Amino acid sequence: MAERIEAPEPEGGSEAGPEPISPSAAMAIGVRKGRAARARPDPEFDAFLRKQSRLIDIQTEHLHEQRELILSRLRWGRFNDRLRALLQTMTVLVGLAVVIAIAAMAWDAHEDNGLVVDAFSVPADLAGDGLNGEVVATRFLDRLQAMQAATANSDRPAKSFQNNWSSEIKVEIPQTGLTFGEFEKLLEEKLGHVSHVSGEVLKTPGGIALTARIGDAPPQTFVGPEASFDDLAQKAAEAVYRTSQPYRYTEYLERRGRLDEAFQVIADLAATGQSTERGWAYAKWGQLDLNYHGDVPSAEAHGSRGLGYGPGSDVQSRITLVNSAVWSGHDEDNLRLSRILDVEDQKRLPDTSDLFYLENKLLGRAWLQFSEADYRSSADTWLRTGRQDSSGDFDVFAPVMAATAFALDHDLGAARRNAAVLAGKGEASVMWQVAQGAFQALPVYWIAAESDDWPAALNDARGVDAWLSANRAQRPIYALTQRVWIWPLEALAMSRAGDVAGAEALVNQTPLDCYLCLRVRGQTAATGRDWPTAERWFAEAARQAPSVPLAYSEWGDERLGKGDLAGAIVEYQIAHRKGPRFADPLKGWGDALARQGKWSDALAKYDEALEYAPAWLRLHQARDAAAQHAA
């Protein structure tokens, strides 16, 4: 192939005409021309340079004029981009909110276990007199809601009761033809567990017949004269309440004194109810056994049967077992179960009411502290219960129990201030709360005992004993409280008031598996200086309740009384290990050390005891004496 030879480009450019020259090229040419200009003038080159300079000036001016416009357009473009991104983000957020709202509605619908009352079917002549279907259903619903309000302090959360003709927000959901209210109802129907109540009123020869139906349960019909419609509506409402909320219906019957019906409903629920209901039923059955029959074995059996069905019913079952242990005098079982309960009742559980959770997380803690002889902490927790409880059930009882704890902590001032709520009422006014709750509140007795006024303490115990005797036929649990609580305290006051023989006769009527009864036997023997008998009873009490500090501390007092200082210190040490916040064994330990002449050691024990009983007058007096000797 022949090679293509390129012709050299002429200096003046191509024939097509001059091409634009860049400023850098012009400068290069200018340099070359400038060198030549030194030799001779070149008008053509000078004209070229002037034109190029003018062109540069025009371009600079043009760029300067366009600068603000270009920057404005750039700013507007950036704003548009941000606005577009914001609108996209808002669209996503709105979509997400709708999804979340629908999911929340679906979840609420799934969790809905309420009851909807439909309009009743009513004959035309009754409807013409104003008793139409909605009026009948409304009056029926009023009675349901009244029963629910009467059990507002229930352990179980309430189901919702509503009608199905209430007004709703008429906002239509796009492309569905549904309103939000209709959509919510649709979700409840598809996902929830809502029960519908329907019924009808029919004319009969003697008046009217009112029939109520709930779900698949057999319909119940109540017949009576037309004028007794409200009574028929009440009976129908009770039938529906029993079917829809049998546990709360039992509480309703109990509070109205319809005990035979209450026992029947709760027994049926325990035998045939769903698994979520049976644990609660057994626990409640056990409480009814204890409170109204005084039947501890049956209460314990039903309380034990209630364990394992669910967390809420487990808490209720343990409460039943704690109460049974208290009114059996079994303090070791009470302490063991109360420690378990104190862990479980601090949790918010879905199958318990808000009130149940609030009360029991405080009540359980207050009772455990009391059982461990941490009396000051127990008093403080009881006062918190009174302040935080909204039911009003503990407005009086909480300070009464706090007063008892303060008295046992040797704080007479605080005990008297809180016991003032009983002015004009007396301790008998709280005995039903004492019996039901198994909280041993007796402040007047313990204030007198702390004041060394044992005749006054004896008079108080006898007054409570007489009241319990007068009322125990209606409430057999009072007989239990007498045997394992009041009689031992009455015997203790008798012995301290000087009647040791009478105290022995009374305390010998108490059970031999009752911790307080054994302790009082030992204290009574020690008061009569029958040291071997006292030792035997204290040893038995410690054997039956090895985790409770009270018997060890009183055993130490007995040994201190007979002069066995080393033996007393041994028992005080054990009591302190069992109840580290119990001041009494620390003071007794200090007393034993003081009698040994170990004043500095005694002073240390007194100071430690003052951390838990800062208002104890005798403790302050003993400490001052030890400080003088140790100085």
Coordinates of N, CA and C in Angstrom, one line a residue, residues 96 102 131 362 373 382 403 418 455 475 484 518 522 541 568 608:
L96 N -46.0 4.4 56.9 CA -45.6 3.6 58.1 C -46.6 3.8 59.3
I102 N -52.8 0.3 61.8 CA -53.6 -0.9 61.5 C -53.1 -2.1 62.3
L131 N -90.5 0.8 75.2 CA -89.6 -0.2 75.6 C -89.1 -1.0 74.4
L362 N -46.6 -4.2 97.5 CA -46.3 -3.5 98.8 C -46.7 -4.4 100.0
A373 N -39.0 -9.9 111.4 CA -38.8 -9.0 112.5 C -38.0 -7.7 112.1
W382 N -45.8 -0.3 105.1 CA -47.2 -0.2 105.3 C -47.7 1.2 105.1
A403 N -48.7 0.9 113.0 CA -48.6 1.2 114.5 C -48.2 0.0 115.2
N418 N -49.9 6.7 114.8 CA -50.6 5.9 113.7 C -51.8 5.2 114.2
P455 N -51.5 -5.1 132.5 CA -53.0 -5.1 132.8 C -53.8 -4.5 131.6
R475 N -68.4 -16.1 110.9 CA -67.1 -16.1 110.2 C -66.2 -17.0 111.0
V484 N -54.6 -19.3 117.6 CA -53.1 -19.2 117.3 C -52.6 -17.8 117.4
L518 N -46.0 -21.9 121.3 CA -44.8 -22.5 121.9 C -44.0 -21.5 122.5
G522 N -43.0 -21.0 126.6 CA -41.6 -20.8 127.1 C -41.5 -19.5 127.9
A541 N -39.9 -24.6 119.7 CA -40.3 -23.5 118.8 C -39.2 -23.3 117.8
A568 N -26.8 -17.3 126.8 CA -27.7 -16.2 126.3 C -27.1 -15.6 125.0
E608 N -25.2 -0.8 117.3 CA -25.7 -1.5 116.2 C -27.3 -1.7 116.3

